[in-house]
PDB file of N, CA and C in Angstrom:
ATOM      1  N   UNK A 545      47.824 120.643  60.009  1.00 42.00           N
ATOM      2  CA  UNK A 545      49.015 121.297  60.534  1.00 42.00           C
ATOM      3  C   UNK A 545      49.438 120.554  61.791  1.00 42.00           C
ATOM      4  N   UNK A 546      50.670 120.163  61.804  1.00 42.00           N
ATOM      5  CA  UNK A 546      51.217 119.463  62.967  1.00 42.00           C
ATOM      6  C   UNK A 546      52.105 120.428  63.736  1.00 42.00           C
ATOM      7  N   UNK A 547      52.155 120.267  65.024  1.00 46.00           N
ATOM      8  CA  UNK A 547      52.972 121.162  65.832  1.00 46.00           C
ATOM      9  C   UNK A 547      53.918 120.376  66.718  1.00 46.00           C
ATOM     10  N   UNK A 548      54.997 120.962  67.056  1.00 46.00           N
ATOM     11  CA  UNK A 548      55.930 120.439  68.045  1.00 46.00           C
ATOM     12  C   UNK A 548      55.861 121.405  69.214  1.00 46.00           C
ATOM     13  N   UNK A 549      55.501 120.905  70.398  1.00 46.00           N
ATOM     14  CA  UNK A 549      55.280 121.782  71.549  1.00 46.00           C
ATOM     15  C   UNK A 549      56.566 122.113  72.286  1.00 46.00           C
ATOM     16  N   UNK A 550      56.566 123.282  72.853  1.00 47.00           N
ATOM     17  CA  UNK A 550      57.652 123.754  73.688  1.00 47.00           C
ATOM     18  C   UNK A 550      57.050 124.097  75.046  1.00 47.00           C
ATOM     19  N   UNK A 551      57.652 123.647  76.107  1.00 46.00           N
ATOM     20  CA  UNK A 551      57.128 123.934  77.443  1.00 46.00           C
ATOM     21  C   UNK A 551      58.022 124.905  78.172  1.00 46.00           C
ATOM     22  N   UNK A 552      57.393 125.783  78.940  1.00 45.00           N
ATOM     23  CA  UNK A 552      58.119 126.739  79.774  1.00 45.00           C
ATOM     24  C   UNK A 552      57.599 126.589  81.200  1.00 45.00           C
ATOM     25  N   UNK A 553      58.503 126.420  82.133  1.00 47.00           N
ATOM     26  CA  UNK A 553      58.106 126.360  83.515  1.00 47.00           C
ATOM     27  C   UNK A 553      58.234 127.732  84.142  1.00 47.00           C
ATOM     28  N   UNK A 554      57.170 128.173  84.771  1.00 46.00           N
ATOM     29  CA  UNK A 554      57.164 129.502  85.385  1.00 46.00           C
ATOM     30  C   UNK A 554      56.353 129.449  86.657  1.00 46.00           C
ATOM     31  N   UNK A 555      57.010 129.588  87.810  1.00 49.00           N
ATOM     32  CA  UNK A 555      56.337 129.636  89.098  1.00 49.00           C
ATOM     33  C   UNK A 555      55.352 128.477  89.284  1.00 49.00           C
ATOM     34  N   UNK A 556      55.847 127.258  89.145  1.00 53.00           N
ATOM     35  CA  UNK A 556      55.054 126.055  89.310  1.00 53.00           C
ATOM     36  C   UNK A 556      53.943 125.898  88.283  1.00 53.00           C
ATOM     37  N   UNK A 557      54.065 126.537  87.147  1.00 53.00           N
ATOM     38  CA  UNK A 557      53.070 126.466  86.105  1.00 53.00           C
ATOM     39  C   UNK A 557      53.767 126.095  84.801  1.00 53.00           C
ATOM     40  N   UNK A 558      53.219 125.149  84.071  1.00 53.00           N
ATOM     41  CA  UNK A 558      53.798 124.766  82.784  1.00 53.00           C
ATOM     42  C   UNK A 558      52.870 125.258  81.681  1.00 53.00           C
ATOM     43  N   UNK A 559      53.440 126.025  80.754  1.00 51.00           N
ATOM     44  CA  UNK A 559      52.682 126.561  79.625  1.00 51.00           C
ATOM     45  C   UNK A 559      53.228 125.897  78.370  1.00 51.00           C
ATOM     46  N   UNK A 560      52.369 125.292  77.591  1.00 65.00           N
ATOM     47  CA  UNK A 560      52.797 124.649  76.339  1.00 65.00           C
ATOM     48  C   UNK A 560      52.268 125.442  75.156  1.00 65.00           C
ATOM     49  N   UNK A 561      53.135 125.604  74.178  1.00 70.00           N
ATOM     50  CA  UNK A 561      52.736 126.231  72.925  1.00 70.00           C
ATOM     51  C   UNK A 561      53.652 125.699  71.833  1.00 70.00           C
ATOM     52  N   UNK A 562      53.184 125.727  70.593  1.00 76.00           N
ATOM     53  CA  UNK A 562      54.005 125.205  69.499  1.00 76.00           C
ATOM     54  C   UNK A 562      55.223 126.078  69.210  1.00 76.00           C
ATOM     55  N   UNK A 563      56.373 125.442  69.065  1.00 82.00           N
ATOM     56  CA  UNK A 563      57.586 126.130  68.677  1.00 82.00           C
ATOM     57  C   UNK A 563      57.751 126.119  67.152  1.00 82.00           C
ATOM     58  N   UNK A 564      57.068 125.186  66.507  1.00 84.00           N
ATOM     59  CA  UNK A 564      57.120 125.045  65.059  1.00 84.00           C
ATOM     60  C   UNK A 564      55.713 124.810  64.510  1.00 84.00           C
ATOM     61  N   UNK A 565      55.490 125.251  63.284  1.00 87.00           N
ATOM     62  CA  UNK A 565      54.244 124.974  62.573  1.00 87.00           C
ATOM     63  C   UNK A 565      54.589 124.222  61.289  1.00 87.00           C
ATOM     64  N   UNK A 566      53.890 123.139  61.036  1.00 86.00           N
ATOM     65  CA  UNK A 566      54.032 122.444  59.769  1.00 86.00           C
ATOM     66  C   UNK A 566      52.915 122.933  58.858  1.00 86.00           C
ATOM     67  N   UNK A 567      53.261 123.496  57.720  1.00 87.00           N
ATOM     68  CA  UNK A 567      52.244 124.045  56.819  1.00 87.00           C
ATOM     69  C   UNK A 567      52.338 123.369  55.455  1.00 87.00           C
ATOM     70  N   UNK A 568      51.206 123.360  54.761  1.00 84.00           N
ATOM     71  CA  UNK A 568      51.162 122.828  53.393  1.00 84.00           C
ATOM     72  C   UNK A 568      50.713 123.937  52.462  1.00 84.00           C
ATOM     73  N   UNK A 569      51.561 124.271  51.550  1.00 80.00           N
ATOM     74  CA  UNK A 569      51.199 125.197  50.466  1.00 80.00           C
ATOM     75  C   UNK A 569      51.381 124.380  49.192  1.00 80.00           C
ATOM     76  N   UNK A 570      52.173 124.817  48.257  1.00 82.00           N
ATOM     77  CA  UNK A 570      52.499 123.980  47.108  1.00 82.00           C
ATOM     78  C   UNK A 570      53.473 122.883  47.508  1.00 82.00           C
ATOM     79  N   UNK A 571      54.109 123.066  48.648  1.00 84.00           N
ATOM     80  CA  UNK A 571      55.009 122.079  49.241  1.00 84.00           C
ATOM     81  C   UNK A 571      54.821 122.102  50.746  1.00 84.00           C
ATOM     82  N   UNK A 572      55.286 121.055  51.407  1.00 88.00           N
ATOM     83  CA  UNK A 572      55.206 121.031  52.875  1.00 88.00           C
ATOM     84  C   UNK A 572      56.434 121.710  53.457  1.00 88.00           C
ATOM     85  N   UNK A 573      56.215 122.489  54.519  1.00 88.00           N
ATOM     86  CA  UNK A 573      57.294 123.272  55.098  1.00 88.00           C
ATOM     87  C   UNK A 573      57.092 123.354  56.613  1.00 88.00           C
ATOM     88  N   UNK A 574      58.175 123.388  57.341  1.00 90.00           N
ATOM     89  CA  UNK A 574      58.136 123.579  58.797  1.00 90.00           C
ATOM     90  C   UNK A 574      58.736 124.953  59.070  1.00 90.00           C
ATOM     91  N   UNK A 575      57.972 125.789  59.802  1.00 88.00           N
ATOM     92  CA  UNK A 575      58.472 127.120  60.135  1.00 88.00           C
ATOM     93  C   UNK A 575      58.486 127.305  61.657  1.00 88.00           C
ATOM     94  N   UNK A 576      59.424 128.088  62.129  1.00 89.00           N
ATOM     95  CA  UNK A 576      59.506 128.395  63.563  1.00 89.00           C
ATOM     96  C   UNK A 576      58.486 129.477  63.873  1.00 89.00           C
ATOM     97  N   UNK A 577      57.784 129.329  64.987  1.00 88.00           N
ATOM     98  CA  UNK A 577      56.848 130.397  65.375  1.00 88.00           C
ATOM     99  C   UNK A 577      57.588 131.678  65.686  1.00 88.00           C
ATOM    100  N   UNK A 578      58.859 131.595  66.049  1.00 88.00           N
ATOM    101  CA  UNK A 578      59.649 132.789  66.332  1.00 88.00           C
ATOM    102  C   UNK A 578      59.933 133.607  65.076  1.00 88.00           C
ATOM    103  N   UNK A 579      59.764 133.022  63.885  1.00 91.00           N
ATOM    104  CA  UNK A 579      59.992 133.730  62.630  1.00 91.00           C
ATOM    105  C   UNK A 579      58.714 134.377  62.090  1.00 91.00           C
ATOM    106  N   UNK A 580      57.575 134.062  62.704  1.00 91.00           N
ATOM    107  CA  UNK A 580      56.293 134.594  62.248  1.00 91.00           C
ATOM    108  C   UNK A 580      56.111 136.005  62.763  1.00 91.00           C
ATOM    109  N   UNK A 581      55.817 136.927  61.842  1.00 92.00           N
ATOM    110  CA  UNK A 581      55.564 138.316  62.210  1.00 92.00           C
ATOM    111  C   UNK A 581      54.077 138.539  62.443  1.00 92.00           C
ATOM    112  N   UNK A 582      53.225 137.964  61.567  1.00 91.00           N
ATOM    113  CA  UNK A 582      51.780 138.171  61.680  1.00 91.00           C
ATOM    114  C   UNK A 582      51.024 137.117  60.899  1.00 91.00           C
ATOM    115  N   UNK A 583      49.756 136.947  61.277  1.00 91.00           N
ATOM    116  CA  UNK A 583      48.802 136.132  60.532  1.00 91.00           C
ATOM    117  C   UNK A 583      47.743 137.101  60.004  1.00 91.00           C
ATOM    118  N   UNK A 584      47.332 136.923  58.758  1.00 92.00           N
ATOM    119  CA  UNK A 584      46.337 137.807  58.153  1.00 92.00           C
ATOM    120  C   UNK A 584      45.225 136.963  57.542  1.00 92.00           C
ATOM    121  N   UNK A 585      43.974 137.254  57.921  1.00 90.00           N
ATOM    122  CA  UNK A 585      42.828 136.499  57.438  1.00 90.00           C
ATOM    123  C   UNK A 585      42.427 136.920  56.043  1.00 90.00           C
ATOM    124  N   UNK A 586      42.000 135.942  55.253  1.00 90.00           N
ATOM    125  CA  UNK A 586      41.452 136.178  53.922  1.00 90.00           C
ATOM    126  C   UNK A 586      40.407 135.107  53.676  1.00 90.00           C
ATOM    127  N   UNK A 587      39.194 135.327  54.190  1.00 89.00           N
ATOM    128  CA  UNK A 587      38.088 134.377  54.160  1.00 89.00           C
ATOM    129  C   UNK A 587      38.508 133.068  54.810  1.00 89.00           C
ATOM    130  N   UNK A 588      38.522 131.955  54.089  1.00 91.00           N
ATOM    131  CA  UNK A 588      38.858 130.650  54.669  1.00 91.00           C
ATOM    132  C   UNK A 588      40.356 130.373  54.651  1.00 91.00           C
ATOM    133  N   UNK A 589      41.146 131.353  54.248  1.00 93.00           N
ATOM    134  CA  UNK A 589      42.600 131.206  54.165  1.00 93.00           C
ATOM    135  C   UNK A 589      43.287 132.145  55.133  1.00 93.00           C
ATOM    136  N   UNK A 590      44.563 131.838  55.416  1.00 93.00           N
ATOM    137  CA  UNK A 590      45.373 132.699  56.258  1.00 93.00           C
ATOM    138  C   UNK A 590      46.729 132.904  55.609  1.00 93.00           C
ATOM    139  N   UNK A 591      47.161 134.164  55.549  1.00 94.00           N
ATOM    140  CA  UNK A 591      48.527 134.482  55.115  1.00 94.00           C
ATOM    141  C   UNK A 591      49.401 134.514  56.357  1.00 94.00           C
ATOM    142  N   UNK A 592      50.508 133.784  56.289  1.00 93.00           N
ATOM    143  CA  UNK A 592      51.468 133.774  57.377  1.00 93.00           C
ATOM    144  C   UNK A 592      52.652 134.614  56.930  1.00 93.00           C
ATOM    145  N   UNK A 593      52.843 135.763  57.566  1.00 95.00           N
ATOM    146  CA  UNK A 593      53.930 136.684  57.212  1.00 95.00           C
ATOM    147  C   UNK A 593      55.167 136.347  58.035  1.00 95.00           C
ATOM    148  N   UNK A 594      56.265 136.085  57.338  1.00 93.00           N
ATOM    149  CA  UNK A 594      57.547 135.778  57.976  1.00 93.00           C
ATOM    150  C   UNK A 594      58.530 136.895  57.712  1.00 93.00           C
ATOM    151  N   UNK A 595      59.665 136.833  58.345  1.00 89.00           N
ATOM    152  CA  UNK A 595      60.703 137.824  58.146  1.00 89.00           C
ATOM    153  C   UNK A 595      61.200 137.841  56.699  1.00 89.00           C
ATOM    154  N   UNK A 596      61.137 136.679  56.023  1.00 90.00           N
ATOM    155  CA  UNK A 596      61.663 136.572  54.657  1.00 90.00           C
ATOM    156  C   UNK A 596      60.616 136.221  53.604  1.00 90.00           C
ATOM    157  N   UNK A 597      59.351 136.526  53.850  1.00 91.00           N
ATOM    158  CA  UNK A 597      58.311 136.255  52.854  1.00 91.00           C
ATOM    159  C   UNK A 597      56.994 135.925  53.519  1.00 91.00           C
ATOM    160  N   UNK A 598      56.084 135.309  52.734  1.00 93.00           N
ATOM    161  CA  UNK A 598      54.798 134.929  53.316  1.00 93.00           C
ATOM    162  C   UNK A 598      54.273 133.672  52.622  1.00 93.00           C
ATOM    163  N   UNK A 599      53.371 132.977  53.331  1.00 93.00           N
ATOM    164  CA  UNK A 599      52.742 131.773  52.818  1.00 93.00           C
ATOM    165  C   UNK A 599      51.238 131.892  52.996  1.00 93.00           C
ATOM    166  N   UNK A 600      50.481 131.376  52.037  1.00 93.00           N
ATOM    167  CA  UNK A 600      49.033 131.315  52.127  1.00 93.00           C
ATOM    168  C   UNK A 600      48.654 129.867  52.393  1.00 93.00           C
ATOM    169  N   UNK A 601      47.887 129.650  53.462  1.00 93.00           N
ATOM    170  CA  UNK A 601      47.459 128.289  53.808  1.00 93.00           C
ATOM    171  C   UNK A 601      45.945 128.211  53.894  1.00 93.00           C
ATOM    172  N   UNK A 602      45.415 127.024  53.687  1.00 92.00           N
ATOM    173  CA  UNK A 602      43.952 126.840  53.657  1.00 92.00           C
ATOM    174  C   UNK A 602      43.385 126.504  55.038  1.00 92.00           C
ATOM    175  N   UNK A 603      43.753 127.291  56.011  1.00 92.00           N
ATOM    176  CA  UNK A 603      43.197 127.234  57.363  1.00 92.00           C
ATOM    177  C   UNK A 603      42.757 128.641  57.728  1.00 92.00           C
ATOM    178  N   UNK A 604      41.629 128.750  58.448  1.00 91.00           N
ATOM    179  CA  UNK A 604      41.165 130.093  58.809  1.00 91.00           C
ATOM    180  C   UNK A 604      41.949 130.631  60.004  1.00 91.00           C
ATOM    181  N   UNK A 605      41.798 131.908  60.257  1.00 89.00           N
ATOM    182  CA  UNK A 605      42.538 132.568  61.328  1.00 89.00           C
ATOM    183  C   UNK A 605      42.203 131.992  62.693  1.00 89.00           C
ATOM    184  N   UNK A 606      40.967 131.581  62.898  1.00 90.00           N
ATOM    185  CA  UNK A 606      40.537 131.002  64.180  1.00 90.00           C
ATOM    186  C   UNK A 606      41.363 129.763  64.503  1.00 90.00           C
ATOM    187  N   UNK A 607      41.733 128.977  63.484  1.00 90.00           N
ATOM    188  CA  UNK A 607      42.559 127.800  63.696  1.00 90.00           C
ATOM    189  C   UNK A 607      43.887 128.186  64.360  1.00 90.00           C
ATOM    190  N   UNK A 608      44.534 129.215  63.844  1.00 88.00           N
ATOM    191  CA  UNK A 608      45.817 129.656  64.389  1.00 88.00           C
ATOM    192  C   UNK A 608      45.639 130.341  65.739  1.00 88.00           C
ATOM    193  N   UNK A 609      44.534 131.040  65.911  1.00 87.00           N
ATOM    194  CA  UNK A 609      44.246 131.667  67.200  1.00 87.00           C
ATOM    195  C   UNK A 609      44.129 130.598  68.292  1.00 87.00           C
ATOM    196  N   UNK A 610      43.424 129.523  68.008  1.00 85.00           N
ATOM    197  CA  UNK A 610      43.291 128.422  68.984  1.00 85.00           C
ATOM    198  C   UNK A 610      44.612 127.713  69.221  1.00 85.00           C
ATOM    199  N   UNK A 611      45.371 127.509  68.163  1.00 86.00           N
ATOM    200  CA  UNK A 611      46.645 126.808  68.240  1.00 86.00           C
ATOM    201  C   UNK A 611      47.685 127.575  69.060  1.00 86.00           C
ATOM    202  N   UNK A 612      47.665 128.905  68.951  1.00 86.00           N
ATOM    203  CA  UNK A 612      48.690 129.747  69.577  1.00 86.00           C
ATOM    204  C   UNK A 612      48.182 130.580  70.747  1.00 86.00           C
ATOM    205  N   UNK A 613      47.033 130.215  71.313  1.00 82.00           N
ATOM    206  CA  UNK A 613      46.448 131.038  72.362  1.00 82.00           C
ATOM    207  C   UNK A 613      47.335 131.164  73.608  1.00 82.00           C
ATOM    208  N   UNK A 614      48.190 130.188  73.874  1.00 79.00           N
ATOM    209  CA  UNK A 614      49.094 130.269  75.036  1.00 79.00           C
ATOM    210  C   UNK A 614      50.446 130.863  74.686  1.00 79.00           C
ATOM    211  N   UNK A 615      50.696 131.133  73.426  1.00 78.00           N
ATOM    212  CA  UNK A 615      51.991 131.649  72.992  1.00 78.00           C
ATOM    213  C   UNK A 615      52.105 133.131  73.370  1.00 78.00           C
ATOM    214  N   UNK A 616      53.195 133.528  74.027  1.00 79.00           N
ATOM    215  CA  UNK A 616      53.315 134.919  74.498  1.00 79.00           C
ATOM    216  C   UNK A 616      53.481 135.950  73.387  1.00 79.00           C
ATOM    217  N   UNK A 617      53.846 135.553  72.179  1.00 80.00           N
ATOM    218  CA  UNK A 617      54.082 136.520  71.085  1.00 80.00           C
ATOM    219  C   UNK A 617      52.837 136.865  70.283  1.00 80.00           C
ATOM    220  N   UNK A 618      51.773 136.085  70.390  1.00 82.00           N
ATOM    221  CA  UNK A 618      50.636 136.256  69.502  1.00 82.00           C
ATOM    222  C   UNK A 618      49.364 136.626  70.257  1.00 82.00           C
ATOM    223  N   UNK A 619      48.606 137.516  69.633  1.00 78.00           N
ATOM    224  CA  UNK A 619      47.291 137.905  70.158  1.00 78.00           C
ATOM    225  C   UNK A 619      46.447 138.364  68.978  1.00 78.00           C
ATOM    226  N   UNK A 620      45.143 138.318  69.135  1.00 78.00           N
ATOM    227  CA  UNK A 620      44.243 138.792  68.077  1.00 78.00           C
ATOM    228  C   UNK A 620      43.946 140.256  68.349  1.00 78.00           C
ATOM    229  N   UNK A 621      44.359 141.134  67.432  1.00 79.00           N
ATOM    230  CA  UNK A 621      44.246 142.572  67.668  1.00 79.00           C
ATOM    231  C   UNK A 621      42.803 143.055  67.565  1.00 79.00           C
ATOM    232  N   UNK A 622      42.013 142.488  66.655  1.00 74.00           N
ATOM    233  CA  UNK A 622      40.587 142.817  66.566  1.00 74.00           C
ATOM    234  C   UNK A 622      39.869 141.714  65.826  1.00 74.00           C
ATOM    235  N   UNK A 623      38.574 141.706  65.994  1.00 68.00           N
ATOM    236  CA  UNK A 623      37.726 140.702  65.361  1.00 68.00           C
ATOM    237  C   UNK A 623      36.577 141.441  64.684  1.00 68.00           C
ATOM    238  N   UNK A 624      36.467 141.247  63.366  1.00 61.00           N
ATOM    239  CA  UNK A 624      35.403 141.978  62.667  1.00 61.00           C
ATOM    240  C   UNK A 624      34.223 141.095  62.365  1.00 61.00           C
TER     241      UNK A 624
END
């Protein structure tokens, strides 16, 4: 998964997080992180829920948690 970073300057601090995610399912697709509603774990796979559908990718939830840890819209609600 490749990302394009977006930087925000806030009180002399720069926070970087991906504005887009490149995913591979049956085809390659670039999605905006602003269109993502939720990530759902399913063993070694993750379902990415969007406003207009969902995609299943072969990356675990921890991958997306690490990738988006600085993003203000995403957090891990619980860990089982």
